[in-house]
Amino acid sequence: MDNYLPILIVFTLATAYGLWYQRSRGKLKNKSSRLGKPALTANEIGQELGSRVTLVQFSSAFCTPCRATRALLTDITADLDDVVHVDIDAEKNLDLVRRLDVRSTPTTLVLNGAGVEVGRAIGAPKRADVMATLNGIK
Amino acid sequence: MSITNVLKFNTTEDVKLLDARGPRFGALLTTIVLTAILLTGSLPLLLWQLGVFALGAFAGPQASPYAFIYRKFVKPRLSGDMPTEDSRPPQFAQVVGFLFALTATISLLADVSSVFTVAVGFALAAAFLNAVFNFCLGCEMYLRIARIRSAISMRKTPEDSYNLPNL
């Protein structure tokens, strides 16, 4: 029985974590743009903000879903001239990463026209969710 | 949209692409082998898995014996689109696996069974998560490590001590 206990613990914890992981990754959470929360500027993200929405993606080299996310967001923003997609190498911008509390990649922030974060997705977001969020921002 | 469509967007970086199903099949075999190691405490089996991780970590995921088994016996039976992925994320996972297996090997030789159990347990959890939930270890770990590393190196510079980064 001694030998089975560690196995039991590992599989139980890993399964619980895995279920949470699968549920949480890719979900786009909308945030209320609370007053006093500092906006991001074009200078900080290295590119002009979109006039309505800016999608700020943080990526890293050891990240499989980052490429799919980049492709999806590039594709979505291609037809929209008031929405901009920026892909930032998280490792080279650690100060910004700390300030925004980005912990894993890909993480995508949804900024409104003023540069205030109104949504965030950790993991690769789904096309329908991104479209719904974009449509909700005037 | 399949992942293969991503290819055309990837023009700036020179990346090596793999069949994404290969590393996941490898994670399944790794899960089985590590379970056996945790149950039996077998040194030969642990040395085998250490060697597998070493090949995957230093020669690339395609060089692993599990990738060979995948190409030889599994891939010919699969049909449909081949999802691709950059070789660096699975290689990162192999490096982490190698470090855990190395820790486990040293503690088994030194007869420290608690460290052995924990090290194999972590490697097993990561392999299992990868196989079953398509867990991306590099996504979750790499940025956290980079943040900790830079925070430590900044703390070594005395003039920055007023402005400590909080990891």
PDB file of C-alpha atoms in Angstrom:
ATOM      1  CA  MET A   1       0.000   0.000   0.000  1.00  0.00           C
ATOM      2  CA  ASP A   2       2.937   2.307   0.750  1.00  0.00           C
ATOM      3  CA  ASN A   3       3.939   2.302  -2.903  1.00  0.00           C
ATOM      4  CA  TYR A   4       0.489   3.202  -4.130  1.00  0.00           C
ATOM      5  CA  LEU A   5      -0.036   6.255  -1.961  1.00  0.00           C
ATOM      6  CA  PRO A   6       2.308   8.630  -3.890  1.00  0.00           C
ATOM      7  CA  ILE A   7       0.781   7.487  -7.197  1.00  0.00           C
ATOM      8  CA  LEU A   8      -2.699   8.125  -5.857  1.00  0.00           C
ATOM      9  CA  ILE A   9      -1.753  11.596  -4.633  1.00  0.00           C
ATOM     10  CA  VAL A  10      -0.027  12.552  -7.912  1.00  0.00           C
ATOM     11  CA  PHE A  11      -2.890  11.440 -10.141  1.00  0.00           C
ATOM     12  CA  THR A  12      -5.556  13.016  -7.920  1.00  0.00           C
ATOM     13  CA  LEU A  13      -3.821  16.398  -7.692  1.00  0.00           C
ATOM     14  CA  ALA A  14      -2.791  16.398 -11.347  1.00  0.00           C
ATOM     15  CA  THR A  15      -6.327  15.567 -12.481  1.00  0.00           C
ATOM     16  CA  ALA A  16      -7.818  18.319 -10.309  1.00  0.00           C
ATOM     17  CA  TYR A  17      -5.281  20.820 -11.632  1.00  0.00           C
ATOM     18  CA  GLY A  18      -5.787  19.594 -15.211  1.00  0.00           C
ATOM     19  CA  LEU A  19      -9.541  20.095 -15.056  1.00  0.00           C
ATOM     20  CA  TRP A  20      -9.082  23.615 -13.679  1.00  0.00           C
ATOM     21  CA  TYR A  21      -6.395  24.281 -16.313  1.00  0.00           C
ATOM     22  CA  GLN A  22      -8.627  23.172 -19.149  1.00  0.00           C
ATOM     23  CA  ARG A  23     -11.538  25.246 -17.905  1.00  0.00           C
ATOM     24  CA  SER A  24      -9.605  28.446 -17.190  1.00  0.00           C
ATOM     25  CA  ARG A  25      -7.208  28.587 -20.138  1.00  0.00           C
ATOM     26  CA  GLY A  26      -8.566  30.550 -23.053  1.00  0.00           C
ATOM     27  CA  LYS A  27     -11.458  32.061 -21.144  1.00  0.00           C
ATOM     28  CA  LEU A  28     -11.845  35.765 -21.824  1.00  0.00           C
ATOM     29  CA  LYS A  29     -12.760  37.555 -18.625  1.00  0.00           C
ATOM     30  CA  ASN A  30     -14.271  41.000 -18.877  1.00  0.00           C
ATOM     31  CA  LYS A  31     -13.196  43.491 -16.265  1.00  0.00           C
ATOM     32  CA  SER A  32     -14.962  46.597 -15.201  1.00  0.00           C
ATOM     33  CA  SER A  33     -12.729  49.521 -16.084  1.00  0.00           C
ATOM     34  CA  ARG A  34     -12.410  50.789 -12.555  1.00  0.00           C
ATOM     35  CA  LEU A  35     -11.582  54.436 -12.060  1.00  0.00           C
ATOM     36  CA  GLY A  36      -8.023  55.209 -11.170  1.00  0.00           C
ATOM     37  CA  LYS A  37      -6.597  52.247 -12.993  1.00  0.00           C
ATOM     38  CA  PRO A  38      -3.769  53.634 -15.103  1.00  0.00           C
ATOM     39  CA  ALA A  39      -4.130  53.321 -18.851  1.00  0.00           C
ATOM     40  CA  LEU A  40      -1.412  51.941 -21.085  1.00  0.00           C
ATOM     41  CA  THR A  41       0.155  54.298 -23.562  1.00  0.00           C
ATOM     42  CA  ALA A  42       1.439  53.834 -27.098  1.00  0.00           C
ATOM     43  CA  ASN A  43       4.932  54.358 -25.718  1.00  0.00           C
ATOM     44  CA  GLU A  44       4.625  51.446 -23.300  1.00  0.00           C
ATOM     45  CA  ILE A  45       3.369  48.912 -25.805  1.00  0.00           C
ATOM     46  CA  GLY A  46       5.628  50.154 -28.580  1.00  0.00           C
ATOM     47  CA  GLN A  47       2.828  50.852 -31.032  1.00  0.00           C
ATOM     48  CA  GLU A  48      -0.079  53.242 -31.600  1.00  0.00           C
ATOM     49  CA  LEU A  49      -3.252  52.202 -29.769  1.00  0.00           C
ATOM     50  CA  GLY A  50      -6.310  51.222 -31.756  1.00  0.00           C
ATOM     51  CA  SER A  51      -8.954  53.927 -31.792  1.00  0.00           C
ATOM     52  CA  ARG A  52     -11.558  51.529 -30.336  1.00  0.00           C
ATOM     53  CA  VAL A  53      -9.705  48.433 -29.059  1.00  0.00           C
ATOM     54  CA  THR A  54      -6.109  47.263 -28.675  1.00  0.00           C
ATOM     55  CA  LEU A  55      -5.351  43.562 -28.145  1.00  0.00           C
ATOM     56  CA  VAL A  56      -2.039  43.289 -26.312  1.00  0.00           C
ATOM     57  CA  GLN A  57      -0.680  39.743 -26.492  1.00  0.00           C
ATOM     58  CA  PHE A  58       2.252  38.575 -24.368  1.00  0.00           C
ATOM     59  CA  SER A  59       4.174  35.636 -25.858  1.00  0.00           C
ATOM     60  CA  SER A  60       7.280  33.584 -25.121  1.00  0.00           C
ATOM     61  CA  ALA A  61       9.481  31.154 -27.007  1.00  0.00           C
ATOM     62  CA  PHE A  62       8.443  27.992 -25.149  1.00  0.00           C
ATOM     63  CA  CYS A  63       4.756  28.373 -25.820  1.00  0.00           C
ATOM     64  CA  THR A  64       2.772  26.345 -28.336  1.00  0.00           C
ATOM     65  CA  PRO A  65      -0.583  28.216 -28.107  1.00  0.00           C
ATOM     66  CA  CYS A  66       1.150  31.601 -28.606  1.00  0.00           C
ATOM     67  CA  ARG A  67       1.445  30.976 -32.348  1.00  0.00           C
ATOM     68  CA  ALA A  68      -2.197  30.011 -32.711  1.00  0.00           C
ATOM     69  CA  THR A  69      -3.227  33.070 -30.684  1.00  0.00           C
ATOM     70  CA  ARG A  70      -1.066  35.359 -32.814  1.00  0.00           C
ATOM     71  CA  ALA A  71      -2.600  33.923 -35.987  1.00  0.00           C
ATOM     72  CA  LEU A  72      -6.144  34.254 -34.662  1.00  0.00           C
ATOM     73  CA  LEU A  73      -5.767  37.842 -33.466  1.00  0.00           C
ATOM     74  CA  THR A  74      -3.901  38.917 -36.614  1.00  0.00           C
ATOM     75  CA  ASP A  75      -6.714  37.425 -38.657  1.00  0.00           C
ATOM     76  CA  ILE A  76      -9.471  39.087 -36.619  1.00  0.00           C
ATOM     77  CA  THR A  77      -7.868  42.535 -36.613  1.00  0.00           C
ATOM     78  CA  ALA A  78      -6.975  42.471 -40.328  1.00  0.00           C
ATOM     79  CA  ASP A  79     -10.479  43.562 -41.356  1.00  0.00           C
ATOM     80  CA  LEU A  80     -11.030  46.057 -38.542  1.00  0.00           C
ATOM     81  CA  ASP A  81      -9.294  49.413 -38.832  1.00  0.00           C
ATOM     82  CA  ASP A  82     -10.218  50.593 -35.327  1.00  0.00           C
ATOM     83  CA  VAL A  83      -8.771  47.485 -33.626  1.00  0.00           C
ATOM     84  CA  VAL A  84      -5.021  46.882 -33.278  1.00  0.00           C
ATOM     85  CA  HIS A  85      -3.152  43.694 -32.296  1.00  0.00           C
ATOM     86  CA  VAL A  86       0.260  43.951 -30.628  1.00  0.00           C
ATOM     87  CA  ASP A  87       2.415  40.903 -29.877  1.00  0.00           C
ATOM     88  CA  ILE A  88       4.947  41.544 -27.101  1.00  0.00           C
ATOM     89  CA  ASP A  89       7.858  39.260 -26.178  1.00  0.00           C
ATOM     90  CA  ALA A  90       7.180  38.879 -22.450  1.00  0.00           C
ATOM     91  CA  GLU A  91      10.755  37.947 -21.586  1.00  0.00           C
ATOM     92  CA  LYS A  92      12.148  41.175 -23.049  1.00  0.00           C
ATOM     93  CA  ASN A  93       9.573  43.367 -21.275  1.00  0.00           C
ATOM     94  CA  LEU A  94       9.648  42.080 -17.724  1.00  0.00           C
ATOM     95  CA  ASP A  95       8.914  45.467 -16.152  1.00  0.00           C
ATOM     96  CA  LEU A  96       5.680  45.736 -18.086  1.00  0.00           C
ATOM     97  CA  VAL A  97       4.939  42.060 -17.359  1.00  0.00           C
ATOM     98  CA  ARG A  98       5.319  42.690 -13.615  1.00  0.00           C
ATOM     99  CA  ARG A  99       3.249  45.837 -13.645  1.00  0.00           C
ATOM    100  CA  LEU A 100       0.399  44.089 -15.441  1.00  0.00           C
ATOM    101  CA  ASP A 101       0.907  40.904 -13.404  1.00  0.00           C
ATOM    102  CA  VAL A 102       1.241  38.631 -16.426  1.00  0.00           C
ATOM    103  CA  ARG A 103       2.276  35.172 -15.210  1.00  0.00           C
ATOM    104  CA  SER A 104       1.978  32.839 -18.157  1.00  0.00           C
ATOM    105  CA  THR A 105       1.855  32.981 -21.933  1.00  0.00           C
ATOM    106  CA  PRO A 106      -0.089  33.639 -24.017  1.00  0.00           C
ATOM    107  CA  THR A 107      -1.887  36.340 -22.036  1.00  0.00           C
ATOM    108  CA  THR A 108      -3.980  38.791 -24.009  1.00  0.00           C
ATOM    109  CA  LEU A 109      -5.187  42.109 -22.587  1.00  0.00           C
ATOM    110  CA  VAL A 110      -8.144  43.892 -24.135  1.00  0.00           C
ATOM    111  CA  LEU A 111      -7.679  47.661 -23.947  1.00  0.00           C
ATOM    112  CA  ASN A 112     -10.421  50.140 -24.757  1.00  0.00           C
ATOM    113  CA  GLY A 113      -9.868  53.286 -26.829  1.00  0.00           C
ATOM    114  CA  ALA A 114      -8.431  55.068 -23.797  1.00  0.00           C
ATOM    115  CA  GLY A 115      -5.877  52.304 -23.195  1.00  0.00           C
ATOM    116  CA  VAL A 116      -7.596  50.968 -20.069  1.00  0.00           C
ATOM    117  CA  GLU A 117      -7.709  47.194 -19.592  1.00  0.00           C
ATOM    118  CA  VAL A 118     -11.304  45.971 -19.895  1.00  0.00           C
ATOM    119  CA  GLY A 119     -10.661  42.262 -20.442  1.00  0.00           C
ATOM    120  CA  ARG A 120      -8.018  39.564 -20.212  1.00  0.00           C
ATOM    121  CA  ALA A 121      -7.564  36.048 -21.562  1.00  0.00           C
ATOM    122  CA  ILE A 122      -4.956  33.651 -20.187  1.00  0.00           C
ATOM    123  CA  GLY A 123      -4.241  30.952 -22.775  1.00  0.00           C
ATOM    124  CA  ALA A 124      -5.432  30.859 -26.385  1.00  0.00           C
ATOM    125  CA  PRO A 125      -8.835  32.613 -26.608  1.00  0.00           C
ATOM    126  CA  LYS A 126     -11.648  31.409 -28.849  1.00  0.00           C
ATOM    127  CA  ARG A 127     -12.617  33.379 -31.920  1.00  0.00           C
ATOM    128  CA  ALA A 128     -16.275  33.753 -30.874  1.00  0.00           C
ATOM    129  CA  ASP A 129     -15.296  35.093 -27.428  1.00  0.00           C
ATOM    130  CA  VAL A 130     -12.923  37.660 -28.897  1.00  0.00           C
ATOM    131  CA  MET A 131     -15.570  38.768 -31.402  1.00  0.00           C
ATOM    132  CA  ALA A 132     -18.200  39.069 -28.648  1.00  0.00           C
ATOM    133  CA  THR A 133     -15.868  41.174 -26.500  1.00  0.00           C
ATOM    134  CA  LEU A 134     -14.932  43.384 -29.446  1.00  0.00           C
ATOM    135  CA  ASN A 135     -18.580  43.925 -30.305  1.00  0.00           C
ATOM    136  CA  GLY A 136     -19.291  44.931 -26.717  1.00  0.00           C
ATOM    137  CA  ILE A 137     -16.770  47.786 -26.756  1.00  0.00           C
ATOM    138  CA  LYS A 138     -18.011  50.994 -28.294  1.00  0.00           C
TER     139      LYS A 138
ATOM    140  CA  MET B   1      -9.143  26.840 -38.055  1.00  0.00           C
ATOM    141  CA  SER B   2      -6.401  24.208 -37.831  1.00  0.00           C
ATOM    142  CA  ILE B   3      -2.987  24.991 -36.424  1.00  0.00           C
ATOM    143  CA  THR B   4      -1.416  24.360 -39.838  1.00  0.00           C
ATOM    144  CA  ASN B   5      -2.857  27.669 -40.997  1.00  0.00           C
ATOM    145  CA  VAL B   6      -0.586  29.399 -38.550  1.00  0.00           C
ATOM    146  CA  LEU B   7       2.437  28.638 -40.690  1.00  0.00           C
ATOM    147  CA  LYS B   8       1.997  31.495 -43.091  1.00  0.00           C
ATOM    148  CA  PHE B   9       1.941  34.044 -40.296  1.00  0.00           C
ATOM    149  CA  ASN B  10       5.245  32.896 -39.033  1.00  0.00           C
ATOM    150  CA  THR B  11       7.688  34.740 -41.219  1.00  0.00           C
ATOM    151  CA  THR B  12      10.071  36.465 -38.865  1.00  0.00           C
ATOM    152  CA  GLU B  13      11.379  33.641 -36.728  1.00  0.00           C
ATOM    153  CA  ASP B  14      13.259  30.653 -37.960  1.00  0.00           C
ATOM    154  CA  VAL B  15      11.517  27.839 -36.101  1.00  0.00           C
ATOM    155  CA  LYS B  16      11.614  24.113 -36.514  1.00  0.00           C
ATOM    156  CA  LEU B  17       8.132  22.615 -36.749  1.00  0.00           C
ATOM    157  CA  LEU B  18       7.147  19.175 -35.506  1.00  0.00           C
ATOM    158  CA  ASP B  19       4.082  16.984 -35.703  1.00  0.00           C
ATOM    159  CA  ALA B  20       2.409  18.175 -32.479  1.00  0.00           C
ATOM    160  CA  ARG B  21       0.969  14.712 -31.784  1.00  0.00           C
ATOM    161  CA  GLY B  22       4.470  13.213 -31.395  1.00  0.00           C
ATOM    162  CA  PRO B  23       5.419  14.927 -28.103  1.00  0.00           C
ATOM    163  CA  ARG B  24       1.979  14.172 -26.686  1.00  0.00           C
ATOM    164  CA  PHE B  25       2.368  10.469 -27.495  1.00  0.00           C
ATOM    165  CA  GLY B  26       5.822  10.658 -25.900  1.00  0.00           C
ATOM    166  CA  ALA B  27       4.216  12.157 -22.777  1.00  0.00           C
ATOM    167  CA  LEU B  28       1.852   9.173 -22.621  1.00  0.00           C
ATOM    168  CA  LEU B  29       4.756   6.681 -22.707  1.00  0.00           C
ATOM    169  CA  THR B  30       6.627   8.838 -20.174  1.00  0.00           C
ATOM    170  CA  THR B  31       3.580   8.732 -17.873  1.00  0.00           C
ATOM    171  CA  ILE B  32       3.525   4.916 -18.013  1.00  0.00           C
ATOM    172  CA  VAL B  33       7.278   4.577 -17.426  1.00  0.00           C
ATOM    173  CA  LEU B  34       7.333   7.098 -14.557  1.00  0.00           C
ATOM    174  CA  THR B  35       4.364   5.362 -12.906  1.00  0.00           C
ATOM    175  CA  ALA B  36       6.317   2.091 -13.026  1.00  0.00           C
ATOM    176  CA  ILE B  37       9.393   3.851 -11.603  1.00  0.00           C
ATOM    177  CA  LEU B  38       7.395   5.339  -8.718  1.00  0.00           C
ATOM    178  CA  LEU B  39       5.848   1.933  -7.956  1.00  0.00           C
ATOM    179  CA  THR B  40       9.009  -0.173  -8.157  1.00  0.00           C
ATOM    180  CA  GLY B  41      11.852   2.244  -7.428  1.00  0.00           C
ATOM    181  CA  SER B  42      13.705   0.547 -10.270  1.00  0.00           C
ATOM    182  CA  LEU B  43      17.082   2.151 -11.010  1.00  0.00           C
ATOM    183  CA  PRO B  44      17.495   0.678 -14.547  1.00  0.00           C
ATOM    184  CA  LEU B  45      14.083   2.015 -15.548  1.00  0.00           C
ATOM    185  CA  LEU B  46      14.912   5.433 -14.096  1.00  0.00           C
ATOM    186  CA  LEU B  47      18.235   5.503 -15.954  1.00  0.00           C
ATOM    187  CA  TRP B  48      16.387   4.657 -19.168  1.00  0.00           C
ATOM    188  CA  GLN B  49      13.948   7.551 -18.665  1.00  0.00           C
ATOM    189  CA  LEU B  50      16.828   9.872 -17.719  1.00  0.00           C
ATOM    190  CA  GLY B  51      18.471   8.979 -21.039  1.00  0.00           C
ATOM    191  CA  VAL B  52      15.218   9.576 -22.926  1.00  0.00           C
ATOM    192  CA  PHE B  53      14.849  13.022 -21.321  1.00  0.00           C
ATOM    193  CA  ALA B  54      18.525  13.819 -22.051  1.00  0.00           C
ATOM    194  CA  LEU B  55      18.111  13.016 -25.746  1.00  0.00           C
ATOM    195  CA  GLY B  56      14.903  15.050 -25.978  1.00  0.00           C
ATOM    196  CA  ALA B  57      16.426  17.953 -24.054  1.00  0.00           C
ATOM    197  CA  PHE B  58      19.816  18.208 -25.746  1.00  0.00           C
ATOM    198  CA  ALA B  59      19.329  16.667 -29.200  1.00  0.00           C
ATOM    199  CA  GLY B  60      15.712  17.822 -29.657  1.00  0.00           C
ATOM    200  CA  PRO B  61      12.301  16.169 -29.166  1.00  0.00           C
ATOM    201  CA  GLN B  62      12.586  14.288 -32.478  1.00  0.00           C
ATOM    202  CA  ALA B  63      15.702  12.477 -31.211  1.00  0.00           C
ATOM    203  CA  SER B  64      13.838  10.831 -28.315  1.00  0.00           C
ATOM    204  CA  PRO B  65      13.243   7.056 -28.616  1.00  0.00           C
ATOM    205  CA  TYR B  66       9.547   7.728 -27.949  1.00  0.00           C
ATOM    206  CA  ALA B  67       9.445  10.007 -31.004  1.00  0.00           C
ATOM    207  CA  PHE B  68      10.987   7.143 -32.977  1.00  0.00           C
ATOM    208  CA  ILE B  69       8.250   4.758 -31.796  1.00  0.00           C
ATOM    209  CA  TYR B  70       5.667   7.379 -32.722  1.00  0.00           C
ATOM    210  CA  ARG B  71       7.023   7.821 -36.262  1.00  0.00           C
ATOM    211  CA  LYS B  72       7.473   4.105 -36.834  1.00  0.00           C
ATOM    212  CA  PHE B  73       4.275   2.647 -35.375  1.00  0.00           C
ATOM    213  CA  VAL B  74       1.716   5.343 -34.597  1.00  0.00           C
ATOM    214  CA  LYS B  75       1.965   8.014 -37.264  1.00  0.00           C
ATOM    215  CA  PRO B  76       1.395   5.635 -40.228  1.00  0.00           C
ATOM    216  CA  ARG B  77      -1.966   4.701 -38.673  1.00  0.00           C
ATOM    217  CA  LEU B  78      -3.149   8.291 -38.224  1.00  0.00           C
ATOM    218  CA  SER B  79      -5.096  10.221 -40.812  1.00  0.00           C
ATOM    219  CA  GLY B  80      -6.283  13.789 -41.117  1.00  0.00           C
ATOM    220  CA  ASP B  81      -4.530  17.133 -40.801  1.00  0.00           C
ATOM    221  CA  MET B  82      -1.150  17.124 -39.161  1.00  0.00           C
ATOM    222  CA  PRO B  83      -1.132  19.767 -36.434  1.00  0.00           C
ATOM    223  CA  THR B  84       2.319  21.302 -36.160  1.00  0.00           C
ATOM    224  CA  GLU B  85       4.125  23.000 -33.339  1.00  0.00           C
ATOM    225  CA  ASP B  86       7.390  24.765 -32.710  1.00  0.00           C
ATOM    226  CA  SER B  87      10.004  22.311 -31.381  1.00  0.00           C
ATOM    227  CA  ARG B  88      11.055  24.636 -28.544  1.00  0.00           C
ATOM    228  CA  PRO B  89       8.068  24.181 -26.171  1.00  0.00           C
ATOM    229  CA  PRO B  90       8.361  20.347 -26.037  1.00  0.00           C
ATOM    230  CA  GLN B  91      12.142  20.668 -25.783  1.00  0.00           C
ATOM    231  CA  PHE B  92      11.710  22.937 -22.756  1.00  0.00           C
ATOM    232  CA  ALA B  93       9.486  20.272 -21.175  1.00  0.00           C
ATOM    233  CA  GLN B  94      12.168  17.640 -21.809  1.00  0.00           C
ATOM    234  CA  VAL B  95      14.768  19.826 -20.060  1.00  0.00           C
ATOM    235  CA  VAL B  96      12.495  20.153 -17.007  1.00  0.00           C
ATOM    236  CA  GLY B  97      11.862  16.382 -17.095  1.00  0.00           C
ATOM    237  CA  PHE B  98      15.603  15.757 -17.302  1.00  0.00           C
ATOM    238  CA  LEU B  99      16.280  17.889 -14.214  1.00  0.00           C
ATOM    239  CA  PHE B 100      13.615  16.054 -12.193  1.00  0.00           C
ATOM    240  CA  ALA B 101      14.886  12.649 -13.388  1.00  0.00           C
ATOM    241  CA  LEU B 102      18.463  13.650 -12.537  1.00  0.00           C
ATOM    242  CA  THR B 103      17.381  14.694  -9.028  1.00  0.00           C
ATOM    243  CA  ALA B 104      15.502  11.393  -8.678  1.00  0.00           C
ATOM    244  CA  THR B 105      18.530   9.367  -9.855  1.00  0.00           C
ATOM    245  CA  ILE B 106      20.916  11.071  -7.431  1.00  0.00           C
ATOM    246  CA  SER B 107      18.526  10.644  -4.502  1.00  0.00           C
ATOM    247  CA  LEU B 108      17.889   6.992  -5.359  1.00  0.00           C
ATOM    248  CA  LEU B 109      21.645   6.329  -5.438  1.00  0.00           C
ATOM    249  CA  ALA B 110      22.068   8.237  -2.164  1.00  0.00           C
ATOM    250  CA  ASP B 111      19.100   6.337  -0.700  1.00  0.00           C
ATOM    251  CA  VAL B 112      17.025   9.452   0.049  1.00  0.00           C
ATOM    252  CA  SER B 113      13.615   8.040  -0.783  1.00  0.00           C
ATOM    253  CA  SER B 114      11.563  11.150   0.078  1.00  0.00           C
ATOM    254  CA  VAL B 115      13.355  13.315  -2.495  1.00  0.00           C
ATOM    255  CA  PHE B 116      13.140  10.475  -5.022  1.00  0.00           C
ATOM    256  CA  THR B 117       9.371  10.233  -4.554  1.00  0.00           C
ATOM    257  CA  VAL B 118       8.804  13.985  -4.849  1.00  0.00           C
ATOM    258  CA  ALA B 119      11.029  14.376  -7.937  1.00  0.00           C
ATOM    259  CA  VAL B 120       9.456  11.451  -9.800  1.00  0.00           C
ATOM    260  CA  GLY B 121       6.029  12.670  -8.635  1.00  0.00           C
ATOM    261  CA  PHE B 122       6.496  16.116 -10.208  1.00  0.00           C
ATOM    262  CA  ALA B 123       7.827  14.670 -13.470  1.00  0.00           C
ATOM    263  CA  LEU B 124       4.901  12.230 -13.542  1.00  0.00           C
ATOM    264  CA  ALA B 125       2.365  15.000 -12.897  1.00  0.00           C
ATOM    265  CA  ALA B 126       3.782  17.110 -15.741  1.00  0.00           C
ATOM    266  CA  ALA B 127       3.858  14.179 -18.191  1.00  0.00           C
ATOM    267  CA  PHE B 128       0.325  13.135 -17.241  1.00  0.00           C
ATOM    268  CA  LEU B 129      -0.994  16.700 -17.626  1.00  0.00           C
ATOM    269  CA  ASN B 130       0.666  16.970 -21.017  1.00  0.00           C
ATOM    270  CA  ALA B 131      -0.702  13.637 -22.240  1.00  0.00           C
ATOM    271  CA  VAL B 132      -4.268  14.052 -20.968  1.00  0.00           C
ATOM    272  CA  PHE B 133      -4.910  17.817 -20.837  1.00  0.00           C
ATOM    273  CA  ASN B 134      -2.473  19.047 -23.505  1.00  0.00           C
ATOM    274  CA  PHE B 135      -0.754  21.003 -20.738  1.00  0.00           C
ATOM    275  CA  CYS B 136       1.895  23.476 -21.938  1.00  0.00           C
ATOM    276  CA  LEU B 137       4.663  23.459 -19.334  1.00  0.00           C
ATOM    277  CA  GLY B 138       6.708  26.195 -21.026  1.00  0.00           C
ATOM    278  CA  CYS B 139       3.676  28.520 -21.062  1.00  0.00           C
ATOM    279  CA  GLU B 140       3.145  28.170 -17.333  1.00  0.00           C
ATOM    280  CA  MET B 141       6.727  27.958 -16.082  1.00  0.00           C
ATOM    281  CA  TYR B 142       9.013  29.922 -18.346  1.00  0.00           C
ATOM    282  CA  LEU B 143       7.795  33.465 -17.671  1.00  0.00           C
ATOM    283  CA  ARG B 144       7.625  32.815 -13.927  1.00  0.00           C
ATOM    284  CA  ILE B 145      11.243  31.600 -13.999  1.00  0.00           C
ATOM    285  CA  ALA B 146      12.306  34.631 -16.063  1.00  0.00           C
ATOM    286  CA  ARG B 147      10.609  36.958 -13.574  1.00  0.00           C
ATOM    287  CA  ILE B 148      12.286  35.315 -10.582  1.00  0.00           C
ATOM    288  CA  ARG B 149      15.684  35.262 -12.286  1.00  0.00           C
ATOM    289  CA  SER B 150      15.603  38.929 -13.191  1.00  0.00           C
ATOM    290  CA  ALA B 151      14.336  39.902  -9.736  1.00  0.00           C
ATOM    291  CA  ILE B 152      17.248  38.054  -8.123  1.00  0.00           C
ATOM    292  CA  SER B 153      19.819  39.593 -10.440  1.00  0.00           C
ATOM    293  CA  MET B 154      18.411  43.075  -9.799  1.00  0.00           C
ATOM    294  CA  ARG B 155      18.617  42.561  -6.064  1.00  0.00           C
ATOM    295  CA  LYS B 156      22.343  41.962  -6.386  1.00  0.00           C
ATOM    296  CA  THR B 157      22.848  45.546  -7.577  1.00  0.00           C
ATOM    297  CA  PRO B 158      22.873  47.712  -4.432  1.00  0.00           C
ATOM    298  CA  GLU B 159      21.735  50.950  -6.106  1.00  0.00           C
ATOM    299  CA  ASP B 160      18.515  49.251  -7.104  1.00  0.00           C
ATOM    300  CA  SER B 161      17.693  48.138  -3.586  1.00  0.00           C
ATOM    301  CA  TYR B 162      15.151  50.943  -3.161  1.00  0.00           C
ATOM    302  CA  ASN B 163      13.165  49.708  -6.072  1.00  0.00           C
ATOM    303  CA  LEU B 164      12.867  45.966  -5.642  1.00  0.00           C
ATOM    304  CA  PRO B 165      10.863  44.163  -8.254  1.00  0.00           C
ATOM    305  CA  ASN B 166       8.217  41.986  -6.660  1.00  0.00           C
ATOM    306  CA  LEU B 167       9.022  38.936  -8.857  1.00  0.00           C
TER     307      LEU B 167
END
